[in-house]
Coordinates of C-alpha atoms (C1' of nucleotides) in Angstrom, one line a residue:
Chain N
M64 CA -125.4 2.1 -125.5
T65 CA -126.0 -1.5 -128.1
V66 CA -122.4 -2.8 -126.8
P67 CA -122.9 -6.8 -127.1
V68 CA -122.2 -8.2 -123.6
Q69 CA -119.4 -9.7 -123.1
S70 CA -118.2 -11.7 -120.1
S71 CA -113.9 -12.1 -119.9
R72 CA -112.8 -8.0 -119.8
R73 CA -110.5 -6.7 -122.1
S74 CA -113.0 -7.7 -125.7
S75 CA -114.6 -4.7 -127.5
E76 CA -113.7 -2.1 -129.3
L77 CA -111.5 -0.6 -126.7
D78 CA -108.9 -2.9 -128.4
A79 CA -108.4 -1.3 -131.2
A80 CA -106.2 0.6 -131.0
A81 CA -104.5 -0.8 -127.9
A82 CA -101.7 -1.9 -130.5
A83 CA -97.9 -1.6 -129.9
P84 CA -96.3 2.0 -128.7
A85 CA -93.0 0.4 -130.5
A86 CA -89.9 2.7 -129.1
P87 CA -87.5 4.5 -132.3
E88 CA -84.2 4.7 -132.6
G89 CA -83.1 5.8 -135.5
A90 CA -82.8 9.3 -135.5
A91 CA -84.9 12.1 -133.8
L92 CA -86.9 11.1 -131.3
D93 CA -87.0 14.3 -129.6
E94 CA -89.7 15.1 -131.6
I95 CA -92.0 12.6 -129.9
G96 CA -94.3 13.5 -127.8
S97 CA -96.2 11.3 -125.4
L98 CA -97.8 8.6 -127.7
A99 CA -98.8 6.3 -125.2
R100 CA -99.9 8.3 -122.9
E101 CA -104.3 7.1 -122.7
T102 CA -105.6 5.1 -119.8
L103 CA -108.7 3.1 -120.1
G104 CA -110.4 6.1 -117.7
E105 CA -110.0 8.4 -120.6
R106 CA -110.8 5.9 -123.5
V107 CA -114.0 5.6 -121.5
T108 CA -114.4 8.9 -120.5
E109 CA -114.4 10.1 -124.5
E110 CA -117.5 7.2 -125.7
L111 CA -119.4 8.8 -122.3
R112 CA -118.9 11.9 -123.9
A113 CA -118.9 11.1 -127.6
L114 CA -122.4 9.7 -126.9
L115 CA -123.9 12.4 -124.4
I116 CA -123.1 15.1 -127.8
S117 CA -124.2 13.3 -130.3
G118 CA -127.8 12.5 -128.2
R119 CA -127.9 9.0 -128.0
L120 CA -127.9 9.4 -124.2
A121 CA -131.4 10.6 -123.4
P122 CA -132.4 12.4 -120.7
G123 CA -133.0 10.9 -117.5
E124 CA -131.8 8.0 -119.5
K125 CA -130.1 6.0 -116.1
L126 CA -126.8 4.1 -116.3
S127 CA -125.2 1.6 -113.8
L128 CA -121.3 1.3 -113.2
R129 CA -121.8 -2.7 -113.7
R130 CA -123.8 -2.4 -116.9
V131 CA -121.3 0.2 -118.6
A132 CA -118.3 -1.7 -118.0
E133 CA -119.8 -4.8 -119.0
A134 CA -120.6 -3.2 -122.2
L135 CA -117.1 -2.2 -123.2
G136 CA -115.4 -4.7 -122.1
V137 CA -113.4 -2.8 -119.3
S138 CA -113.4 -4.0 -115.3
M139 CA -115.7 -1.7 -113.4
M140 CA -113.1 1.2 -112.5
P141 CA -112.5 2.7 -115.6
V142 CA -116.4 3.3 -115.6
R143 CA -115.9 4.4 -113.0
E144 CA -112.9 7.6 -113.3
A145 CA -114.7 8.1 -115.8
V146 CA -119.2 9.2 -114.8
N147 CA -117.0 10.6 -112.1
R148 CA -115.8 13.4 -114.5
L149 CA -118.2 13.9 -115.9
V150 CA -120.6 14.4 -113.1
A151 CA -117.4 16.8 -111.4
D152 CA -118.9 18.8 -115.2
K153 CA -122.8 17.9 -114.5
A154 CA -123.0 16.3 -117.5
L155 CA -124.0 13.2 -115.7
E156 CA -125.5 12.9 -112.4
V157 CA -125.8 11.1 -109.0
L158 CA -129.0 11.0 -107.6
P159 CA -130.1 10.6 -104.2
G160 CA -129.8 6.6 -103.9
R161 CA -127.3 5.7 -106.1
A162 CA -128.2 6.4 -109.2
V163 CA -126.3 7.8 -112.8
R164 CA -128.3 9.2 -115.0
V165 CA -128.7 12.2 -117.7
P166 CA -129.9 14.7 -116.8
V167 CA -132.8 16.6 -117.4
L168 CA -132.7 19.8 -117.6
T169 CA -135.9 22.1 -116.2
L170 CA -137.0 25.1 -118.4
A171 CA -135.2 28.0 -116.1
Q172 CA -131.5 25.8 -116.7
F173 CA -132.2 25.2 -120.4
R174 CA -132.4 28.8 -120.8
E175 CA -129.4 29.5 -118.8
L176 CA -127.3 26.8 -120.7
T177 CA -129.0 28.6 -124.2
R178 CA -126.9 31.7 -122.5
V179 CA -123.9 31.2 -122.0
R180 CA -123.7 30.0 -125.4
L181 CA -124.6 32.4 -127.7
V182 CA -122.0 35.1 -125.3
V183 CA -119.8 31.6 -125.4
E184 CA -119.9 30.7 -128.5
G185 CA -120.8 34.1 -130.4
F186 CA -117.0 35.0 -129.4
A187 CA -115.6 32.3 -130.7
A188 CA -116.8 33.0 -133.6
E189 CA -116.2 36.2 -133.7
E190 CA -112.8 35.0 -132.9
A191 CA -112.5 32.5 -135.0
T192 CA -114.0 35.1 -138.4
K193 CA -111.0 37.1 -137.9
I194 CA -107.9 35.1 -138.3
A195 CA -109.3 31.5 -140.0
T196 CA -107.7 30.7 -142.4
P197 CA -108.3 30.0 -146.1
D198 CA -107.4 26.2 -144.9
Q199 CA -109.6 26.4 -141.9
I200 CA -112.8 27.9 -143.9
A201 CA -112.3 25.3 -147.1
V202 CA -112.8 22.5 -143.9
I203 CA -116.2 24.6 -142.2
A204 CA -117.3 25.1 -146.0
S205 CA -117.1 21.1 -146.5
H206 CA -118.8 20.0 -142.9
E207 CA -121.7 22.7 -144.2
D208 CA -121.5 20.9 -147.3
A209 CA -122.4 17.5 -145.4
F210 CA -124.0 18.5 -143.2
R211 CA -127.1 20.0 -146.3
Q212 CA -127.2 17.2 -148.1
A213 CA -127.4 14.9 -144.8
A214 CA -130.6 16.9 -143.5
S215 CA -131.7 16.7 -147.9
A216 CA -131.0 13.3 -148.0
D217 CA -134.5 11.3 -148.9
P218 CA -134.9 10.0 -146.0
P219 CA -132.8 12.7 -144.6
D220 CA -129.7 11.2 -142.5
L221 CA -130.7 12.3 -139.0
A222 CA -127.2 10.7 -137.4
G223 CA -124.4 12.1 -140.4
A224 CA -126.1 15.7 -139.3
V225 CA -125.5 15.6 -136.0
A226 CA -122.0 14.2 -136.3
A227 CA -121.5 17.0 -139.3
N228 CA -122.8 19.8 -137.2
R229 CA -121.0 19.6 -134.6
N230 CA -118.4 19.0 -136.4
L231 CA -119.0 21.8 -138.2
H232 CA -119.5 24.2 -135.4
F233 CA -116.5 23.2 -133.5
A234 CA -113.7 23.1 -136.6
L235 CA -115.4 27.2 -136.1
Y236 CA -114.5 27.2 -133.2
E237 CA -110.5 25.6 -134.0
A238 CA -110.4 28.2 -136.0
A239 CA -110.2 30.9 -132.5
G240 CA -106.8 29.6 -132.0
M241 CA -108.3 29.4 -127.8
P242 CA -107.8 25.8 -126.5
L243 CA -109.5 26.8 -123.5
L244 CA -111.9 28.6 -125.0
V245 CA -112.7 25.0 -127.3
E246 CA -112.8 23.1 -123.7
T247 CA -115.1 25.3 -122.1
I248 CA -117.8 24.8 -124.9
E249 CA -117.4 21.4 -125.2
R250 CA -118.4 20.8 -121.9
L251 CA -121.8 23.7 -122.6
W252 CA -122.4 20.6 -125.4
L253 CA -122.2 18.1 -123.2
K254 CA -125.0 19.6 -121.6
A255 CA -127.2 20.2 -124.6
G256 CA -126.1 17.1 -126.5
P257 CA -128.6 15.4 -124.6
I258 CA -131.8 17.2 -125.6
L259 CA -130.6 19.0 -128.4
N260 CA -129.5 16.3 -130.7
L261 CA -132.1 14.3 -129.1
D262 CA -134.8 15.6 -130.7
M263 CA -132.6 16.2 -134.8
R264 CA -132.4 12.1 -134.3
A265 CA -136.2 12.1 -133.6
E266 CA -137.4 14.7 -136.2
A267 CA -137.3 15.0 -139.2
R268 CA -139.1 17.7 -140.1
R269 CA -136.2 20.3 -138.5
L270 CA -133.8 19.8 -140.5
D271 CA -136.6 19.7 -144.3
R272 CA -138.3 23.4 -143.1
G273 CA -133.8 23.7 -143.4
S274 CA -133.3 27.1 -140.6
A275 CA -129.9 25.1 -139.5
V276 CA -129.0 24.8 -143.0
L277 CA -130.0 28.4 -143.9
M278 CA -127.7 30.2 -140.3
H279 CA -124.7 27.1 -141.5
A280 CA -124.3 29.2 -144.9
A281 CA -125.0 32.5 -143.9
L282 CA -121.3 31.5 -141.3
V283 CA -119.3 30.3 -144.1
V284 CA -120.2 33.5 -146.0
A285 CA -119.9 36.0 -143.8
L286 CA -116.5 33.7 -142.2
R287 CA -115.4 34.3 -146.2
E288 CA -115.5 37.7 -145.7
R289 CA -114.4 38.6 -142.8
D290 CA -117.2 39.7 -141.4
T291 CA -117.3 39.6 -138.0
A292 CA -120.6 40.6 -135.9
A293 CA -122.4 38.7 -139.4
A294 CA -121.0 35.8 -138.8
R295 CA -121.1 36.2 -135.1
E296 CA -125.3 37.2 -136.3
A297 CA -125.6 33.3 -137.8
L298 CA -124.4 31.3 -135.2
A299 CA -126.7 33.3 -132.4
E300 CA -129.3 32.7 -134.6
D301 CA -128.7 29.3 -135.7
I302 CA -128.6 28.3 -131.2
Q303 CA -131.7 30.7 -131.2
Q304 CA -133.7 28.5 -133.6
A305 CA -132.7 25.4 -132.3
A306 CA -132.9 26.8 -128.6
D307 CA -136.9 28.2 -129.5
H308 CA -137.7 24.5 -131.4
I309 CA -136.6 23.1 -128.0
E310 CA -138.3 25.0 -125.6
G311 CA -141.8 23.9 -128.4
T312 CA -141.0 20.7 -127.6
G313 CA -142.3 21.0 -124.4
R314 CA -139.9 18.1 -123.4
L315 CA -138.0 20.2 -120.8
A316 CA -138.7 19.7 -117.0
E317 CA -140.9 22.3 -114.7
G318 CA -138.9 24.7 -113.5
Chain G
M203 CA -100.8 20.7 -98.2
T204 CA -99.0 21.0 -93.9
V205 CA -101.4 18.4 -93.2
P206 CA -99.4 16.7 -90.4
V207 CA -98.9 12.6 -90.9
Q208 CA -101.3 10.1 -90.1
S209 CA -100.8 6.5 -89.5
S210 CA -103.9 5.5 -89.2
R211 CA -107.0 6.2 -91.7
R212 CA -109.9 8.1 -91.1
S213 CA -108.6 10.9 -88.4
S214 CA -107.7 14.9 -90.2
E215 CA -110.3 17.6 -90.0
L216 CA -112.4 15.8 -92.6
D217 CA -114.1 14.0 -89.6
A218 CA -115.4 17.3 -88.4
A219 CA -118.9 16.7 -90.3
A220 CA -119.1 13.9 -90.1
A221 CA -121.3 13.5 -87.5
A222 CA -125.1 12.0 -87.3
P223 CA -126.4 12.4 -90.9
A224 CA -129.6 12.5 -88.6
A225 CA -133.3 10.9 -89.7
P226 CA -135.9 14.3 -89.6
E227 CA -138.9 13.5 -88.8
G228 CA -141.7 16.1 -87.4
A229 CA -142.7 18.2 -90.1
A230 CA -141.1 19.9 -93.9
L231 CA -139.2 17.2 -95.0
D232 CA -139.6 17.9 -98.5
E233 CA -137.2 20.6 -98.1
I234 CA -133.6 18.8 -97.5
G235 CA -132.9 18.3 -100.4
S236 CA -129.1 16.9 -100.3
L237 CA -128.3 16.6 -96.6
A238 CA -126.3 13.8 -96.0
R239 CA -125.9 13.5 -100.0
E240 CA -121.8 13.6 -99.6
T241 CA -118.7 11.3 -100.6
L242 CA -115.6 11.5 -99.1
G243 CA -114.4 12.2 -102.4
E244 CA -116.8 15.2 -102.9
R245 CA -114.9 16.4 -99.6
V246 CA -111.7 15.8 -100.8
T247 CA -112.5 17.5 -104.1
E248 CA -113.6 20.3 -102.2
E249 CA -110.4 20.1 -100.2
L250 CA -108.4 20.4 -102.9
R251 CA -110.3 23.3 -105.3
A252 CA -109.7 25.1 -102.6
L253 CA -106.4 25.3 -102.0
L254 CA -106.3 25.3 -106.3
I255 CA -107.9 28.7 -106.9
S256 CA -106.2 30.1 -103.3
G257 CA -103.3 29.6 -104.7
R258 CA -101.5 27.4 -101.5
L259 CA -100.6 25.0 -103.8
A260 CA -98.1 26.6 -106.5
P261 CA -98.0 25.6 -110.4
G262 CA -95.4 22.9 -110.7
E263 CA -96.3 21.7 -107.3
K264 CA -96.2 18.0 -107.2
L265 CA -98.7 15.6 -105.3
S266 CA -98.6 12.2 -104.7
L267 CA -102.1 9.9 -104.0
R268 CA -100.8 8.2 -101.0
R269 CA -99.4 10.6 -99.3
V270 CA -102.5 13.8 -100.3
A271 CA -103.7 10.5 -99.0
E272 CA -102.6 10.4 -95.5
A273 CA -102.6 13.9 -94.7
L274 CA -106.2 14.4 -94.7
G275 CA -106.4 10.8 -92.8
V276 CA -108.5 9.1 -96.0
S277 CA -107.6 6.3 -98.1
M278 CA -106.2 6.4 -101.4
M279 CA -109.6 6.3 -103.2
P280 CA -111.0 9.1 -102.6
V281 CA -108.2 10.8 -103.8
R282 CA -108.0 10.1 -106.7
E283 CA -111.8 10.2 -107.4
A284 CA -111.2 13.9 -106.5
V285 CA -107.7 14.1 -108.6
N286 CA -109.2 12.5 -111.7
R287 CA -111.8 15.0 -111.1
L288 CA -109.7 18.0 -111.4
V289 CA -107.7 16.3 -114.1
A290 CA -110.5 16.5 -115.6
D291 CA -111.1 20.0 -115.9
K292 CA -107.0 20.4 -116.3
A293 CA -106.6 22.0 -112.8
L294 CA -104.5 19.4 -112.7
E295 CA -102.6 17.1 -115.2
V296 CA -101.0 14.0 -115.2
L297 CA -97.9 14.2 -117.1
P298 CA -95.9 11.3 -118.5
G299 CA -94.5 9.9 -116.0
R300 CA -97.5 9.7 -114.2
A301 CA -96.9 12.7 -111.3
V302 CA -99.6 14.4 -110.5
R303 CA -98.9 18.3 -110.8
V304 CA -99.8 21.7 -111.0
P305 CA -99.9 23.0 -114.6
V306 CA -97.4 25.6 -115.3
L307 CA -99.3 27.7 -117.3
T308 CA -97.7 29.2 -120.6
L309 CA -97.7 33.1 -121.5
A310 CA -99.6 32.3 -123.8
Q311 CA -102.0 30.2 -122.1
F312 CA -102.6 32.7 -119.5
R313 CA -103.3 34.5 -121.5
E314 CA -105.8 33.5 -123.5
L315 CA -106.8 32.7 -120.2
T316 CA -107.6 35.6 -119.0
R317 CA -109.1 36.8 -121.6
V318 CA -112.0 34.0 -121.8
R319 CA -112.2 35.6 -118.4
L320 CA -112.6 39.5 -119.1
V321 CA -115.4 38.1 -122.0
V322 CA -117.0 35.3 -119.1
E323 CA -116.9 37.4 -115.6
G324 CA -118.3 40.5 -117.3
F325 CA -120.8 39.1 -119.0
A326 CA -121.6 38.1 -115.6
A327 CA -120.8 41.1 -114.6
E328 CA -123.2 42.7 -116.6
E329 CA -125.9 40.4 -115.5
A330 CA -125.9 41.0 -112.1
T331 CA -125.5 44.8 -111.9
K332 CA -129.1 44.8 -113.9
I333 CA -131.0 42.2 -111.6
A334 CA -128.3 42.1 -108.4
T335 CA -131.3 43.0 -104.9
P336 CA -129.7 45.8 -102.7
D337 CA -129.3 43.0 -100.3
Q338 CA -126.5 41.0 -102.9
I339 CA -125.0 44.8 -103.2
A340 CA -125.2 45.2 -99.4
V341 CA -123.1 41.8 -98.9
I342 CA -120.8 43.1 -101.6
A343 CA -120.3 46.1 -100.5
S344 CA -119.4 44.9 -97.3
H345 CA -116.8 42.0 -99.1
E346 CA -115.5 45.2 -100.8
D347 CA -114.5 46.2 -97.1
A348 CA -113.1 43.5 -96.0
F349 CA -110.1 43.5 -98.3
R350 CA -109.8 47.6 -98.5
Q351 CA -108.6 46.7 -95.2
A352 CA -106.9 43.1 -95.0
A353 CA -105.0 45.0 -98.2
S354 CA -104.1 47.9 -96.3
A355 CA -103.3 46.7 -93.1
D356 CA -100.3 46.9 -91.7
P357 CA -98.3 44.4 -92.1
P358 CA -101.2 43.1 -94.6
D359 CA -103.2 40.0 -94.3
L360 CA -102.5 38.4 -97.7
A361 CA -104.7 35.6 -96.4
G362 CA -107.2 37.3 -96.0
A363 CA -107.8 39.4 -98.8
V364 CA -107.0 36.5 -101.3
A365 CA -110.2 35.0 -99.1
A366 CA -112.6 38.5 -99.3
N367 CA -111.1 38.8 -103.0
R368 CA -112.5 35.1 -104.0
N369 CA -115.7 36.4 -101.2
L370 CA -116.6 39.6 -103.5
H371 CA -115.8 38.7 -107.3
F372 CA -118.3 35.7 -106.6
A373 CA -120.7 36.4 -104.8
L374 CA -121.4 39.5 -107.9
Y375 CA -121.3 36.8 -110.3
E376 CA -124.1 35.1 -108.3
A377 CA -125.9 37.3 -107.7
A378 CA -126.8 37.1 -111.7
G379 CA -128.2 34.1 -111.0
M380 CA -127.0 32.3 -113.0
P381 CA -125.7 28.9 -111.5
L382 CA -124.2 27.6 -115.1
L383 CA -122.4 30.4 -115.2
V384 CA -121.5 30.6 -111.1
E385 CA -119.4 27.4 -112.8
T386 CA -117.7 28.4 -115.5
I387 CA -116.1 30.9 -114.2
E388 CA -115.1 28.7 -111.7
R389 CA -113.2 26.1 -113.6
L390 CA -111.8 29.2 -114.6
W391 CA -110.4 30.7 -111.3
L392 CA -109.4 26.6 -110.6
K393 CA -106.6 27.9 -113.5
A394 CA -106.4 30.9 -113.4
G395 CA -105.7 30.4 -109.1
P396 CA -102.4 29.4 -108.5
I397 CA -100.9 32.1 -110.6
L398 CA -102.7 34.7 -109.0
N399 CA -103.6 33.7 -105.8
L400 CA -99.7 32.6 -105.2
D401 CA -98.2 35.9 -106.8
M402 CA -100.5 37.9 -103.8
R403 CA -99.1 35.4 -101.2
A404 CA -96.2 36.9 -101.8
E405 CA -96.2 40.0 -102.7
A406 CA -97.6 42.8 -100.7
R407 CA -97.0 46.0 -102.8
R408 CA -99.7 45.4 -105.3
L409 CA -102.2 45.1 -102.9
D410 CA -100.9 48.8 -101.7
R411 CA -100.6 50.0 -104.2
G412 CA -104.1 49.7 -104.8
S413 CA -105.5 48.9 -107.7
A414 CA -107.6 46.8 -107.1
V415 CA -108.9 48.2 -104.3
L416 CA -109.5 51.0 -106.8
M417 CA -112.0 48.3 -108.8
H418 CA -113.3 47.1 -106.7
A419 CA -114.5 50.6 -105.4
A420 CA -115.8 51.8 -108.7
L421 CA -117.3 48.3 -109.3
V422 CA -119.3 48.6 -106.0
V423 CA -120.4 52.1 -106.7
A424 CA -121.3 50.4 -110.3
L425 CA -122.8 48.4 -108.9
R426 CA -125.2 50.6 -107.0
E427 CA -126.2 52.8 -110.1
R428 CA -127.3 50.0 -111.7
D429 CA -124.3 51.1 -114.4
T430 CA -123.8 47.7 -116.3
A431 CA -120.8 49.4 -118.3
A432 CA -118.9 50.4 -115.3
A433 CA -119.3 47.9 -114.4
R434 CA -117.6 45.5 -116.5
E435 CA -115.2 47.9 -117.3
A436 CA -114.2 47.8 -113.5
L437 CA -113.9 44.3 -113.8
A438 CA -111.9 43.9 -117.3
E439 CA -110.1 46.7 -115.6
D440 CA -109.2 44.4 -112.3
I441 CA -108.6 41.7 -113.7
Q442 CA -106.9 43.2 -116.5
Q443 CA -104.0 44.7 -114.0
A444 CA -103.7 41.4 -111.6
A445 CA -102.5 39.5 -115.3
D446 CA -100.7 42.6 -116.6
H447 CA -99.2 42.1 -113.0
I448 CA -98.0 39.1 -113.2
E449 CA -97.1 38.8 -117.0
G450 CA -94.4 41.5 -114.8
T451 CA -93.1 39.0 -112.9
G452 CA -92.5 36.5 -115.1
R453 CA -93.2 33.2 -114.2
L454 CA -94.6 32.2 -116.6
A455 CA -93.7 29.1 -118.5
E456 CA -91.9 30.0 -122.5
G457 CA -94.5 29.9 -124.7
Chain H
dC81 C1' -158.8 -8.0 -104.5
dC82 C1' -156.1 -3.8 -102.7
dA83 C1' -152.5 -2.8 -99.5
dA84 C1' -148.0 -3.5 -96.8
dC85 C1' -144.0 -5.8 -95.8
dC86 C1' -140.4 -8.1 -96.4
dT87 C1' -136.5 -10.1 -99.4
dA88 C1' -134.0 -10.8 -103.3
dA89 C1' -131.3 -8.1 -106.1
dC90 C1' -129.4 -4.0 -107.9
dT91 C1' -127.0 0.4 -107.1
dG92 C1' -122.3 3.1 -105.9
dT93 C1' -118.4 4.2 -102.5
dG94 C1' -114.4 2.5 -100.5
dA95 C1' -110.6 -0.9 -99.4
dT96 C1' -106.6 -3.7 -100.5
dC97 C1' -103.9 -6.0 -103.3
dA98 C1' -100.9 -6.6 -107.4
dC99 C1' -98.6 -4.5 -111.0
dA100 C1' -96.1 -2.2 -115.4
dG101 C1' -94.4 1.7 -115.5
dA102 C1' -90.8 5.9 -114.1
dT103 C1' -87.0 8.0 -111.1
dC104 C1' -83.3 8.7 -108.4
dA105 C1' -79.3 7.2 -105.9
dC106 C1' -75.1 4.6 -105.9
dG107 C1' -71.6 2.0 -107.9
dA108 C1' -68.6 -0.5 -111.5
dC109 C1' -66.7 1.3 -114.5
dA110 C1' -63.7 3.2 -118.5
Chain I
dT198 C1' -63.4 12.2 -112.8
dG199 C1' -67.5 11.3 -116.3
dT200 C1' -70.8 8.3 -117.7
dC201 C1' -73.5 4.3 -117.7
dG202 C1' -76.3 0.8 -116.3
dT203 C1' -78.8 -1.5 -111.8
dG204 C1' -82.0 -2.3 -108.5
dA205 C1' -84.2 -0.2 -104.4
dT206 C1' -88.7 2.9 -104.1
dC207 C1' -91.5 5.6 -106.2
dT208 C1' -95.5 6.8 -108.7
dG209 C1' -101.2 6.1 -111.2
dT210 C1' -103.6 2.1 -112.5
dG211 C1' -107.5 -1.9 -113.3
dA212 C1' -108.9 -6.0 -110.5
dT213 C1' -111.6 -7.1 -106.5
dC214 C1' -113.7 -8.2 -102.7
dA215 C1' -116.7 -7.0 -98.7
dC216 C1' -120.6 -3.3 -97.6
dA217 C1' -124.5 -0.7 -97.0
dG218 C1' -128.0 1.7 -98.9
dT219 C1' -132.5 1.3 -102.4
dT220 C1' -135.3 -0.4 -105.4
dA221 C1' -138.8 -3.5 -107.1
dG222 C1' -141.2 -7.8 -106.5
dG223 C1' -143.6 -11.0 -105.1
dT224 C1' -146.0 -12.6 -102.2
dT225 C1' -148.5 -12.8 -97.3
dG226 C1' -152.3 -10.9 -94.4
dG227 C1' -156.5 -7.9 -94.0

DNA sequence: CCAACCTAACTGTGATCACAGATCACGACA
DNA sequence: TGTCGTGATCTGTGATCACAGTTAGGTTGG
C-alpha cells in the first residue's frame, strides 16, 4: 500500500488496462468470449489479494476504505466491494468498532490451516503428478530454477523468491486440471500468505539454509518420474517445514 | 424467493431480530463476543446462502438486486453486498450482460466438485470419528433419525429430509473441531446445493430407495465404534451415490 | 503530575442518484 | 411473412451524501 495519494479519481495504475474494448467485425466472432468484462471492484479485489498472498500486508495491519480508495485512485465503492469479498473469505476481518484489518492467526488456527493445506494441496500434488504434461512440468521446473536463484543470490532476492515460490506451487496445482481445487487452495493461501511471506520477506536465513530449495527440487524430480507418493511427500515437507519455522518465530497470537 | 413484495423499506422478516441490542451491565461482559455485530448485508448473505444450500434456488435461476431487495424489505445496498460475496465464492455468477444467476454446472465441473468433496469431507469424517464426544455423536444420531423419518414418511417430507441431511452432515463436520475445514466444506455445499437439493426436493424416489438412509446409519455405527475407515467409506458412498443419481438425471450442462 | 472528560476526526454502513449497457417487445420496412 | 431497427425498461456499477459509532488527542479539573 505504498501508492502515492492522488486527489482526483481514476488516475493510478488501475487505468493501465482500461483501453479500447474494440468490436471485431470481420471473421469468427463466436470465439471472443467476454473481453471487456472486468469491473473496478474486481480489479481492486485482485490487487488486495496479491498484496495478501505475497505478504506485503502484515497480520494485524489495519486498512481504511477511504485510504485504500485514495491510494488506488478509485472511489470508496469498489474498495468496499473488494474488502467485503475478502471479509467473507475471512482473508480480512472487521473487528467490533468497525476497523478492518488483516487477521492475526492464533497458534491453533495456524495449525489447522496447515493441516487443511496438507490434505488439499497434497491431493492436488498427487493429481498433478498423474496428468501433468511435459510442458507443464517444464514450466514448474523453470519456476523452481527461479526460486533457487532468488534464494541463493547475494543478497537474496526476497521478493523474487516469494513470487517464484507462489508461481511454482500454483503451476503445480493448476496442472491437476481442477479449477475448483485451485480456487480452494487460493483461499487457503490468502490466509496463510500474510504470516508465511511476511516472514520470508523478513528473514533471509530460512532461504539460505535451503530446506525449501531441497523440497522443491525433490518435487520436480518426483513429477518427472510420475512418483505421486514422492511428490506428495516433498510438498508436505515443504509446507510442514515452513509452518514449523513460523511457529518457532512466535509471531502467532496466543491460543 | 416467494416473499411478497412490499413497497416500503425495512418491513419483512429480516426485522424480526432487529430489536433491542441492549447493553448488559451486571456481570461478566467479557464473554459476549459480538452480539450486536451483525450488519444487514450479513443477514441477507445468510438468507441467500440458506436458499442456495437447501436448493430453493434452482440452477440457472436469475436474480435481480432490486427484486431481492424489495422482497426482503431492504435497500439494494445490502443485497448488492451479499450477492458480491456469493459471486466471489462462485456460488452465484454474473454473466456478460450483467444478469446474476445461479450457476449451471457442467458435467465436468460437477464431477470435480464431487471429487473435491470426497477428499475434504472424507478427511473431516475421519477426524470427527477420532475425536467426537458421545454428546456430539448423539446429536448426529438424532439428525440421522430425523432424516430417516422424513424420508420414510408418507408422503415423504422432502423439505424436512433436506434440512435433516444438512444438519447431519454438518454436525459431523463440526465434530472434527476444525472451523476452517467446516468453512471450506460450506463453500462446496453452496455450489452443490442447488443441484443436489433441488433434485431431492423434486424426487421422492431416491429417498424411498433408501441408499442415503443406509449410508447414514452405517456412518453412525462407524462413529460409535471409532472406525475411521468405515466412517469415511460410508460418507464417501453417500456422496458418490447422490452424485451418480444426479448425473443420471441429465440435468447438468454439456461439458 | 495524573486522571478523566470531552471534542474533533476518523471508521464502515446504508440510501439515493446518475449512468452505461443489455434485453425484449413492438412496429416498420423489405 | 420474415427481418431488422428502435425505444422503453430493465440490469449492475459507481459516486456522493448522511449517519451512528468509535477512537484518539488535547485540555481541564483534581
